XYZ file of C-alpha atoms in Angstrom:
645
model
C -29.541 25.261 -15.913
C -32.095 25.922 -13.410
C -29.647 26.720 -10.577
C -28.715 29.887 -12.580
C -32.468 30.590 -13.120
C -33.035 30.543 -9.438
C -30.146 32.913 -8.408
C -30.493 35.417 -11.405
C -33.846 36.563 -10.271
C -32.907 37.607 -6.657
C -29.548 38.881 -7.492
C -31.017 41.472 -10.048
C -32.800 42.993 -7.046
C -29.612 43.796 -5.300
C -27.506 44.850 -8.350
C -27.922 48.590 -7.665
C -26.650 48.405 -4.192
C -23.695 46.475 -5.074
C -22.632 48.309 -8.232
C -20.340 50.584 -6.461
C -18.130 47.450 -5.464
C -17.654 46.341 -9.174
C -14.220 47.193 -10.679
C -15.644 47.684 -14.247
C -18.862 47.654 -16.375
C -17.901 44.213 -17.312
C -18.101 42.840 -13.719
C -21.385 44.594 -13.275
C -22.906 42.585 -16.251
C -21.116 39.542 -15.171
C -22.567 39.457 -11.614
C -25.996 40.402 -13.107
C -25.679 37.230 -15.278
C -25.628 39.289 -18.442
C -22.776 37.175 -19.858
C -22.922 38.458 -23.604
C -22.789 42.016 -22.330
C -19.974 41.064 -19.900
C -17.820 39.662 -22.856
C -18.454 42.856 -24.874
C -17.282 45.007 -22.104
C -14.402 42.979 -21.045
C -13.226 43.129 -24.745
C -13.861 46.636 -24.679
C -11.666 47.050 -21.602
C -8.730 45.246 -23.238
C -9.071 47.194 -26.433
C -8.621 50.288 -24.389
C -5.393 49.034 -22.980
C -6.763 48.634 -19.504
C -5.372 45.936 -17.339
C -7.494 42.891 -16.671
C -6.926 41.172 -13.343
C -6.798 37.426 -13.155
C -10.220 37.559 -11.409
C -11.664 39.466 -14.437
C -10.078 37.059 -16.792
C -11.811 34.258 -14.945
C -14.990 36.188 -15.169
C -14.485 36.316 -18.905
C -13.782 32.659 -19.144
C -16.824 31.922 -17.010
C -18.964 34.140 -19.532
C -17.669 32.275 -22.510
C -18.553 29.046 -20.651
C -22.122 30.220 -19.937
C -22.668 31.307 -23.638
C -21.425 27.900 -24.837
C -18.025 29.148 -26.316
C -16.262 26.386 -25.012
C -13.187 26.698 -27.191
C -12.517 30.158 -25.883
C -13.223 29.313 -22.350
C -10.923 26.376 -22.365
C -8.091 28.346 -23.812
C -8.577 31.128 -21.140
C -8.966 28.618 -18.419
C -5.787 26.721 -19.278
C -3.688 29.806 -19.621
C -4.808 31.138 -16.258
C -4.263 27.652 -14.704
C -0.584 27.882 -16.002
C 0.187 31.312 -14.438
C -1.820 31.593 -11.448
C -2.903 29.593 -8.408
C -6.326 31.507 -7.737
C -8.267 28.920 -9.858
C -10.647 27.188 -7.525
C -11.561 23.461 -7.943
C -15.037 24.682 -9.129
C -13.366 26.560 -12.004
C -11.013 23.816 -12.554
C -14.046 21.739 -13.184
C -15.228 24.175 -15.672
C -11.973 24.133 -17.476
C -12.317 20.344 -17.747
C -15.781 20.563 -18.905
C -14.893 23.136 -21.677
C -12.021 20.685 -22.867
C -14.419 17.820 -22.699
C -17.025 19.580 -24.736
C -14.324 20.394 -27.378
C -13.534 16.601 -27.904
C -10.347 16.733 -25.972
C -11.065 13.895 -23.576
C -7.487 12.650 -23.312
C -6.347 15.970 -22.499
C -8.959 16.223 -19.655
C -7.632 13.053 -18.289
C -3.915 14.282 -18.440
C -5.121 17.569 -16.461
C -6.813 15.407 -14.039
C -3.838 13.392 -13.421
C -1.569 16.336 -13.068
C -3.859 17.647 -10.203
C -4.626 14.235 -8.709
C -2.650 14.965 -5.452
C -4.964 18.067 -4.821
C -8.195 16.544 -5.641
C -10.316 14.102 -3.537
C -9.482 10.497 -4.335
C -13.159 9.754 -4.652
C -13.111 12.351 -7.404
C -10.531 10.435 -9.340
C -12.246 7.024 -8.852
C -15.595 8.475 -9.794
C -14.057 9.879 -12.991
C -12.285 6.796 -14.015
C -15.276 4.526 -13.209
C -17.597 6.653 -15.322
C -15.299 6.929 -18.127
C -15.115 3.278 -18.248
C -18.940 3.109 -18.150
C -19.782 5.496 -20.627
C -17.229 4.194 -23.094
C -18.870 0.841 -23.045
C -21.175 0.244 -26.039
C -23.630 -1.305 -23.874
C -24.391 2.000 -22.411
C -26.113 3.046 -25.696
C -29.170 0.780 -24.746
C -30.395 2.219 -21.431
C -33.955 1.082 -21.933
C -35.663 4.404 -21.528
C -38.732 5.532 -23.256
C -38.962 9.326 -23.178
C -41.655 11.691 -24.117
C -42.550 15.269 -23.796
C -45.606 16.379 -21.565
C -48.423 18.446 -22.564
C -47.923 20.807 -19.554
C -44.930 22.456 -21.027
C -44.878 26.180 -21.995
C -42.753 28.616 -23.697
C -41.297 29.643 -20.237
C -39.218 27.400 -18.049
C -40.862 24.348 -16.475
C -38.966 22.223 -14.407
C -38.642 20.329 -10.966
C -41.542 17.833 -11.219
C -42.796 16.251 -8.011
C -45.485 13.595 -7.466
C -48.593 14.858 -5.722
C -51.458 12.477 -5.141
C -52.620 11.348 -8.532
C -51.136 14.647 -10.013
C -47.640 16.273 -10.452
C -46.460 19.492 -9.220
C -43.752 21.587 -10.868
C -42.145 24.886 -11.016
C -42.508 27.354 -13.829
C -41.541 31.112 -14.814
C -44.679 31.360 -16.908
C -46.355 34.752 -16.475
C -48.966 35.218 -13.689
C -51.071 38.168 -12.593
C -49.810 37.609 -9.174
C -46.157 37.558 -10.058
C -43.969 40.510 -11.210
C -41.851 40.266 -14.333
C -38.287 41.704 -14.410
C -37.452 43.548 -17.602
C -33.877 42.261 -17.649
C -34.921 38.663 -17.674
C -38.168 38.818 -19.208
C -39.349 36.014 -16.755
C -41.660 36.185 -13.848
C -40.925 35.092 -10.349
C -41.008 31.223 -10.135
C -44.323 29.773 -8.909
C -45.610 26.142 -8.336
C -48.318 24.713 -10.653
C -50.231 21.473 -10.543
C -51.282 19.137 -13.541
C -53.441 16.124 -13.877
C -51.710 12.906 -14.725
C -53.361 10.764 -17.302
C -53.234 6.849 -17.650
C -50.300 7.265 -20.072
C -48.441 9.376 -17.389
C -48.931 12.611 -19.728
C -49.514 15.763 -18.012
C -52.685 18.066 -18.861
C -54.889 20.681 -17.396
C -52.200 23.042 -15.794
C -53.353 25.417 -13.035
C -51.734 27.532 -10.276
C -51.201 25.418 -7.299
C -53.034 26.902 -4.157
C -52.136 24.409 -1.445
C -49.449 26.667 -0.051
C -49.518 30.236 1.188
C -49.522 32.951 -1.503
C -46.565 35.177 -2.091
C -45.619 37.558 -4.868
C -41.962 36.207 -4.904
C -40.465 32.893 -5.527
C -42.159 29.624 -4.665
C -40.605 26.502 -6.457
C -39.036 22.978 -6.489
C -41.863 21.328 -4.167
C -41.755 17.917 -2.529
C -44.942 16.334 -1.319
C -44.753 14.106 1.740
C -48.267 12.045 1.449
C -48.146 10.629 5.027
C -47.660 13.854 6.625
C -49.867 16.069 4.359
C -46.969 18.471 4.027
C -45.046 20.065 1.122
C -41.489 21.208 1.243
C -40.547 23.958 -1.069
C -38.210 26.805 -2.036
C -39.379 30.436 -1.459
C -37.739 33.877 -1.195
C -36.936 35.462 2.136
C -39.532 38.149 2.500
C -41.926 39.802 5.153
C -45.153 39.719 3.192
C -44.940 42.065 0.292
C -41.152 43.047 0.662
C -38.092 40.949 0.088
C -35.808 40.788 2.872
C -31.905 41.355 2.245
C -28.835 40.719 4.307
C -26.326 43.437 5.175
C -24.659 43.008 1.764
C -27.904 43.770 -0.198
C -28.433 39.930 -1.045
C -31.806 38.256 -1.005
C -31.510 34.336 -0.754
C -33.890 31.516 -0.969
C -35.201 29.528 2.006
C -36.877 26.254 2.548
C -40.258 26.219 3.980
C -43.052 23.568 4.869
C -46.727 23.819 4.311
C -49.341 21.515 5.664
C -52.693 20.577 4.153
C -54.344 22.437 7.051
C -52.687 25.785 5.907
C -50.069 25.781 8.596
C -46.653 26.911 7.353
C -43.033 27.423 8.881
C -39.505 28.051 7.683
C -37.243 25.151 8.158
C -33.945 26.391 6.514
C -33.467 30.139 6.477
C -30.366 32.264 6.069
C -30.397 35.629 4.610
C -26.871 35.040 3.010
C -27.294 31.492 1.759
C -29.827 30.136 -0.629
C -31.168 26.566 -0.347
C -32.585 24.610 -3.361
C -34.424 21.470 -4.201
C -35.746 20.025 -1.026
C -36.418 16.287 -0.646
C -37.731 14.669 2.534
C -36.910 10.953 2.999
C -39.490 9.526 5.322
C -37.504 6.312 6.159
C -34.460 8.172 7.538
C -36.284 11.464 8.510
C -33.677 13.402 6.524
C -34.397 16.535 4.619
C -32.108 16.675 1.646
C -31.296 19.968 -0.175
C -28.572 21.804 -2.275
C -26.668 24.588 -0.908
C -23.292 26.432 -1.354
C -21.848 26.600 2.314
C -18.175 27.248 2.923
C -17.403 23.522 3.161
C -18.550 23.014 -0.317
C -16.377 20.929 -2.444
C -16.932 23.084 -5.548
C -20.196 24.812 -6.484
C -23.482 23.883 -4.903
C -23.317 20.644 -2.960
C -25.931 18.302 -1.528
C -26.694 18.393 2.056
C -29.179 16.922 4.642
C -30.340 17.756 7.905
C -31.823 15.280 10.529
C -35.471 16.088 11.466
C -38.098 15.020 14.061
C -41.831 15.638 13.441
C -40.945 18.435 11.060
C -38.235 19.958 13.350
C -34.603 20.547 12.141
C -32.446 18.593 14.604
C -28.952 18.974 13.311
C -26.502 21.198 11.498
C -26.390 20.710 7.650
C -24.407 17.555 6.787
C -22.409 17.328 3.497
C -22.719 14.321 1.566
C -18.985 14.225 1.129
C -16.625 13.899 -1.808
C -18.290 10.516 -3.018
C -21.223 12.470 -4.234
C -20.174 16.173 -4.224
C -17.522 17.491 -6.747
C -15.795 20.529 -7.821
C -18.835 21.063 -10.085
C -22.492 21.734 -8.912
C -24.777 18.823 -7.547
C -28.546 19.606 -7.321
C -31.903 18.036 -7.051
C -31.682 14.936 -4.702
C -34.205 12.266 -4.726
C -34.048 8.832 -2.867
C -35.934 5.830 -4.259
C -35.461 2.144 -3.565
C -32.276 2.695 -1.453
C -30.674 4.818 -4.221
C -29.737 8.458 -4.425
C -30.441 10.148 -7.618
C -29.309 13.706 -8.371
C -27.787 15.905 -11.136
C -24.297 16.946 -11.438
C -22.401 19.064 -14.145
C -19.035 17.426 -13.146
C -16.609 17.274 -16.017
C -16.640 13.386 -16.827
C -20.508 13.550 -17.699
C -22.046 13.685 -21.090
C -23.041 17.353 -21.156
C -24.142 20.104 -18.566
C -26.320 18.581 -15.741
C -26.508 14.703 -16.107
C -28.491 12.574 -13.681
C -26.585 10.031 -11.663
C -27.480 7.274 -9.188
C -25.544 6.187 -6.119
C -26.658 3.432 -3.940
C -26.956 3.919 -0.401
C -24.960 1.347 1.580
C -25.716 -0.179 4.882
C -22.895 1.864 6.659
C -24.777 5.037 5.565
C -22.006 5.619 2.766
C -22.594 5.920 -0.869
C -21.475 3.879 -3.983
C -19.696 5.381 -6.852
C -22.225 7.553 -8.591
C -22.931 6.304 -12.179
C -24.158 8.243 -15.150
C -27.550 7.003 -16.138
C -26.135 7.235 -19.747
C -27.152 8.468 -23.209
C -30.646 6.936 -22.695
C -31.597 9.863 -20.611
C -28.618 12.346 -20.546
C -27.495 14.680 -23.298
C -24.840 17.252 -23.937
C -27.569 19.650 -22.330
C -28.755 19.782 -18.786
C -31.088 16.984 -17.168
C -32.140 17.667 -13.741
C -34.915 17.135 -11.323
C -35.235 13.379 -11.818
C -38.144 11.610 -10.074
C -39.175 7.918 -10.231
C -41.736 5.405 -8.822
C -43.248 2.127 -9.652
C -45.761 2.355 -12.473
C -49.240 0.981 -12.361
C -48.779 -0.551 -15.752
C -45.495 -2.376 -14.764
C -41.961 -1.375 -14.698
C -41.159 2.190 -13.566
C -42.031 5.676 -14.584
C -41.081 9.226 -13.776
C -40.185 12.729 -15.035
C -37.184 15.006 -15.329
C -36.344 18.438 -16.856
C -34.100 19.165 -19.748
C -33.222 22.198 -21.825
C -32.493 20.048 -24.879
C -33.496 21.209 -28.286
C -36.903 20.447 -29.514
C -38.925 21.652 -26.321
C -41.422 24.415 -25.919
C -39.369 26.591 -23.702
C -35.940 26.946 -22.048
C -36.577 24.063 -19.726
C -39.231 21.533 -20.398
C -40.601 18.637 -18.457
C -40.161 15.124 -19.935
C -41.682 11.744 -18.854
C -40.136 8.610 -19.114
C -40.704 4.868 -18.783
C -38.090 2.033 -17.965
C -38.352 -1.686 -17.390
C -36.116 -1.818 -14.385
C -34.239 0.303 -12.072
C -32.033 2.608 -14.307
C -28.474 3.079 -14.567
C -25.755 0.362 -15.136
C -25.514 -2.349 -12.358
C -22.202 -2.136 -10.143
C -20.678 -4.193 -7.447
C -19.360 -2.573 -4.265
C -16.728 -4.363 -2.232
C -16.000 -2.555 1.015
C -14.713 -3.749 4.476
C -11.789 -3.585 7.015
C -9.011 -5.695 7.536
C -7.626 -6.341 11.024
C -5.564 -8.487 13.138
C -7.472 -11.146 14.932
C -6.291 -10.060 18.326
C -8.391 -7.129 19.490
C -9.323 -6.383 15.742
C -6.362 -3.947 15.359
C -6.537 -2.369 11.810
C -3.845 -3.228 9.213
C -3.007 -0.475 6.963
C -1.367 -0.650 3.342
C -2.856 -4.171 2.690
C -3.086 -4.946 -1.130
C -6.698 -5.596 -2.121
C -7.638 -6.684 -5.718
C -10.685 -7.975 -7.591
C -10.070 -10.581 -10.203
C -12.323 -11.905 -12.911
C -13.008 -15.591 -13.946
C -10.124 -15.493 -16.342
C -7.694 -14.067 -13.717
C -7.528 -10.745 -15.198
C -7.082 -7.976 -12.521
C -10.279 -5.603 -12.583
C -9.213 -3.062 -9.889
C -6.823 -2.549 -7.176
C -6.613 -0.757 -3.811
C -4.927 -0.649 -0.633
C -6.279 -0.416 2.901
C -6.059 3.144 4.731
C -4.691 3.711 8.245
C -8.094 2.403 9.659
C -7.611 -0.706 7.639
C -10.653 0.211 5.498
C -10.947 -0.422 1.717
C -13.628 0.476 -0.836
C -13.737 -0.789 -4.565
C -16.350 -0.834 -7.110
C -16.713 -2.387 -10.472
C -19.179 -2.854 -13.302
C -21.410 -5.814 -12.648
C -20.058 -9.235 -13.357
C -21.383 -12.578 -12.162
C -18.308 -14.008 -11.095
C -15.304 -12.413 -9.381
C -12.525 -13.211 -6.831
C -11.527 -10.866 -3.855
C -7.845 -11.199 -2.891
C -6.313 -9.697 0.119
C -2.634 -9.828 0.855
C 0.197 -8.123 2.653
C 3.962 -9.127 3.058
C 4.255 -10.995 6.523
C 0.676 -11.541 6.819
C -1.825 -14.383 6.003
C -3.644 -13.982 2.625
C -7.498 -14.054 1.923
C -9.176 -15.198 -1.266
C -12.732 -15.650 -1.910
C -14.605 -16.267 -5.218
C -18.174 -15.050 -5.404
C -21.185 -16.149 -7.672
C -24.383 -14.206 -8.253
C -25.805 -15.355 -4.945
C -22.981 -14.643 -2.828
C -22.250 -11.324 -4.772
C -25.805 -10.236 -3.656
C -24.998 -11.188 0.054
C -21.695 -9.278 0.240
C -23.338 -6.068 -1.283
C -25.437 -6.077 2.210
C -22.659 -5.097 4.622
C -19.046 -4.493 4.812
C -16.752 -7.522 4.944
C -14.443 -7.892 8.065
C -11.361 -9.937 7.264
C -8.890 -10.862 9.850
C -5.482 -11.541 8.802
C -3.020 -13.111 11.036
C 0.618 -11.732 11.086
C 3.276 -14.256 10.620
C 4.945 -12.824 13.697
C 1.954 -14.059 15.695
C 2.497 -17.759 14.870
C 5.983 -17.972 15.363
C 8.537 -18.207 18.221
C 12.098 -18.459 19.027
C 13.139 -21.789 20.364
C 16.701 -23.279 20.581
C 18.080 -20.406 18.429
C 15.489 -21.165 15.773
C 12.438 -19.644 14.364
C 9.589 -22.299 14.743
C 5.903 -22.520 14.512
C 4.227 -21.527 17.778
C 1.964 -24.529 18.467
C 1.324 -26.557 21.672
C 3.793 -29.499 22.416
C 2.554 -32.876 21.799
C 3.747 -36.365 22.844
C 3.992 -39.828 21.101
C 3.455 -42.840 23.323
C 6.617 -44.437 24.298
C 8.392 -46.244 21.613
C 5.433 -45.539 19.141
C 4.926 -43.431 16.051
C 1.245 -43.416 15.411
C -0.729 -40.300 15.131
C -3.109 -40.224 18.011
C -6.228 -37.925 17.806
C -4.634 -35.634 20.478
C -1.425 -35.297 18.096
C -3.622 -34.775 15.172
C -5.206 -31.685 16.682
C -1.743 -30.160 17.300
C -0.917 -30.933 13.487
C -4.028 -29.368 12.431
C -2.830 -26.132 13.756
C 0.283 -26.681 11.408
C -1.911 -27.317 8.450
C -4.010 -24.055 9.417
C -0.692 -22.097 9.498
C 0.612 -23.351 6.188
C -2.779 -22.719 4.558
C -2.596 -19.133 5.828
C 1.212 -18.778 4.600
C 1.356 -20.982 1.461
C 4.802 -19.777 0.797
C 6.289 -21.161 3.984
C 9.180 -23.901 4.045
C 9.372 -26.039 7.145
C 11.752 -28.727 8.238
C 10.337 -31.290 10.753
C 12.687 -32.174 13.591
C 11.798 -34.786 16.190
C 13.594 -35.393 19.359
C 13.471 -38.131 21.916
C 14.852 -38.363 25.509
C 17.939 -40.506 26.586
C 15.966 -43.408 27.792
C 16.326 -46.600 25.605
C 18.972 -47.207 23.160
C 20.664 -44.579 21.240
C 20.004 -46.354 17.871
C 16.438 -47.130 18.728
C 15.708 -43.646 19.625
C 17.238 -42.316 16.414
C 15.095 -44.726 14.550
C 11.774 -44.011 16.417
C 12.357 -40.224 16.120
C 12.779 -40.686 12.121
C 9.631 -42.727 11.937
C 7.775 -40.100 14.115
C 8.958 -37.182 11.701
C 7.935 -39.444 8.612
C 4.490 -39.993 10.244
C 4.001 -36.198 10.716
C 4.977 -35.443 7.139
C 2.422 -38.062 5.970
C -0.313 -36.733 8.086
C 0.399 -33.128 6.916
C 0.488 -34.143 3.208
C -2.823 -36.043 3.666
C -4.463 -33.056 5.162
C -3.588 -30.428 2.355
C 0.045 -29.348 2.838
C 1.912 -29.230 -0.230
C 5.164 -31.421 -0.504
C 6.950 -28.323 -1.392
C 6.232 -26.747 2.075
C 8.299 -29.382 3.598
C 11.945 -29.113 2.755
C 13.425 -31.676 5.331
C 12.537 -34.499 7.721
C 15.008 -35.289 10.569
C 14.701 -37.490 13.489
C 17.457 -36.605 16.009
C 16.772 -39.255 18.552
C 18.703 -38.188 21.746
C 21.510 -36.261 19.937
C 20.429 -32.804 21.302
C 19.395 -33.275 24.905
C 18.377 -29.739 26.424
C 19.463 -30.699 30.094
C 21.768 -33.074 32.007
C 19.441 -36.075 31.596
C 21.846 -37.984 29.258
C 22.813 -41.708 29.416
C 23.278 -43.083 32.774
C 21.937 -39.845 34.746
C 19.082 -40.301 36.939
C 16.199 -37.724 36.206
C 12.634 -37.313 37.119
C 10.031 -37.806 34.531
C 9.155 -34.143 33.814
C 12.976 -33.488 33.227
C 13.181 -36.359 30.730
C 9.841 -35.066 29.113
C 11.573 -31.615 28.422
C 13.631 -33.373 25.748
C 10.672 -35.096 24.072
C 9.602 -32.445 21.341
C 8.854 -31.891 17.721
C 9.877 -28.507 16.196
C 8.615 -27.105 12.867
C 11.689 -24.857 11.829
C 10.724 -22.022 9.207
C 13.567 -22.165 6.739
C 12.578 -19.100 4.735
C 11.856 -16.676 7.650
C 13.593 -13.611 6.111
C 11.908 -14.092 2.793
C 8.570 -14.200 4.278
C 9.215 -11.059 6.388
C 11.387 -8.620 4.270
C-alpha cells in the first residue's frame, strides 16, 4: 500500500535517534517497517522466556498482517481483543480484515454486532449496505475495461493525475538526482510525466520539471488547469537538508507550484504528514489525507477551504460516513461524487476504490464499493476519471495486483457510464407544523412495489433521518409515529430523481393538536358551523368545516368518531329531535362522499334539545346569542386512548 511506502522512507531517516526508546530489537524492526525481521525477533524474545507486553503482541499481529499471514494475525488480534481493552478501532479493523481474508465473513459480522454500540452508526450502515451490494450477482459485471500502461517500471508507479494532454504520476524509480536507501532499495519518490496516446495508453516517460527541484520526496501531484498550478506532496526540508521535529520525525507537506515557477507551502507540520492532495475548483476545497488526533482510525480524508490558493480554514474531517477505523486515502471529486480508497474490513481486499455522492446539504451518501470490475483482494488506489473523447468515461488507478511490472503499477480503464452501483438516498426532517419543532423517534421505512420493507430507521433528536438502498424504480416512503399523523408517498423514476436533489421536509400533525375537551368529551377541534333554521342541507360554508374533518380523518385513518348534533329549545321537542337526526345523517353522507370510510364513523346521533348547555329551555326567554350556544355539532373521538397510548 502506498501509504506505507510514503512513511517508510522518512521514518528510516529518524530510526537511529529513536532507537533508545524501543523496548526490544523487535520493536526497532517493527517501527522501521521491517516486518519479517520484527516477527523473527519477537519470536526469539518469546523463546527466551522474555515477557511480551500487549503493545508488542499487537505489533506482532500487525507484522503478520503486513506480511499477509492473515490466519496468524487474526488469531492474535482475537486473543488480545478478548483479554485487553487497549485495542484501538484501527486495529479492530485489522482484526476484521484478517478474519475476512481467511473466509470468515460471518464471524466478521458477529464481531461487528458485538461492538456495535462502540462504533459509529454510519460504519454499521456502510458495512451492511456494502455486504448487500457485493453479495449481489449483478456486481460481477461492472463494465470496466482495464489495461496496463506502458509507462510502468519495475519500481513503484502510482498516483496518476491528468496534466493537459498528458499524465503525471509518482514513482520510486532510480534517478541521478535522488538518493537510494539501502534498507528499502527504493529511491526518494519523484514526479514523472508521460504522453497519453489516442488509446489512453501512457508512453515516453520523463522526469517532470514543472516544479522546484528537490533531492527528497515529490509525489502525488494534482494539476489545476484553470489556475496553472500543481498541488503535490514533498518532504519538509530547507534546501539540501531534511527538517525534523523535536522527536526526530520528518513529515510530508503539501505545496503548490505555479507554471511561472512560484512555489509556496500550503499544509506543513513537522509532526504530521499530509498525503494525496486534490483541489476541487467548484467548492474551492483542498482535499487531502492525514492522521490527526480526531482520526476515526488510521489515515482520514480532510479538506480545507481556500481562497486564491490561500488556506482559509482548519482541516475539516469528512466524518464517519467517509472515514472509518481503517485508512482512507486518495480523494478525487468528479461529477458530484467523491472517489477514494479505503482498506475498511468490508471491502474486497486491501485498499478498494469507493464512490460516495456529494449531497445538496454538503453531506455524503453511503460509500459504495466499485466492485470486482476494478477492485481485487490487493490494493487499488489513486483513482481518477474523466469524460473520454471517444465516448463514455476513461481514467487510471494504481494497484499492486499480480502481473504488473513493479510493486505498484498504473492501470488504465474505460467504462460506459458512471461507475459503481446506483443507489437511492432518502433523507430529511420530520417536524410539527407549528414552528417546525423537530419530532424524534419517528418510524421511517422504505417499501418496494410488493410491500416488502427494504430498510427502516427512526428520526434522531433533531427530527433527521437518512436511509439508502440499492436503486429500484418504484419505492414508497412511509413515516409514522404513535399519536401523530402518518405520511406515505410512492415514487417512480421521475420523482425518485427529484427527491435525490434535496432533503424532504415532512410536517406531521400531532393528534393532540387537532383535539380539544368539550362537554367532558374529547372532540375534533374544528370551527363551529350552523344549519339554517329547520333545514339539514349542507351549505358551502358547512362543507368547508366538514372538509377539515375529512382532512383529520385522512391524517389519522384509525380514528373512530361519533357524530352528535344538537338544537336549541325553540320549536317543538319532537321536530327538534327529528331535524338534528337528519343533520347528523347529512353530515355522515357528506363525509362518506368525500373519502371518509364507514368504519371511521361508529355512531350518528341527533339529540335535539335534550342537552341544553344553559338556562334557555322551553318557555324561557333568551337572546339569540344564548340560544345559539346550544346549536352545535360534536365529532367525538371514541378511541382516544387507543390512539395515544
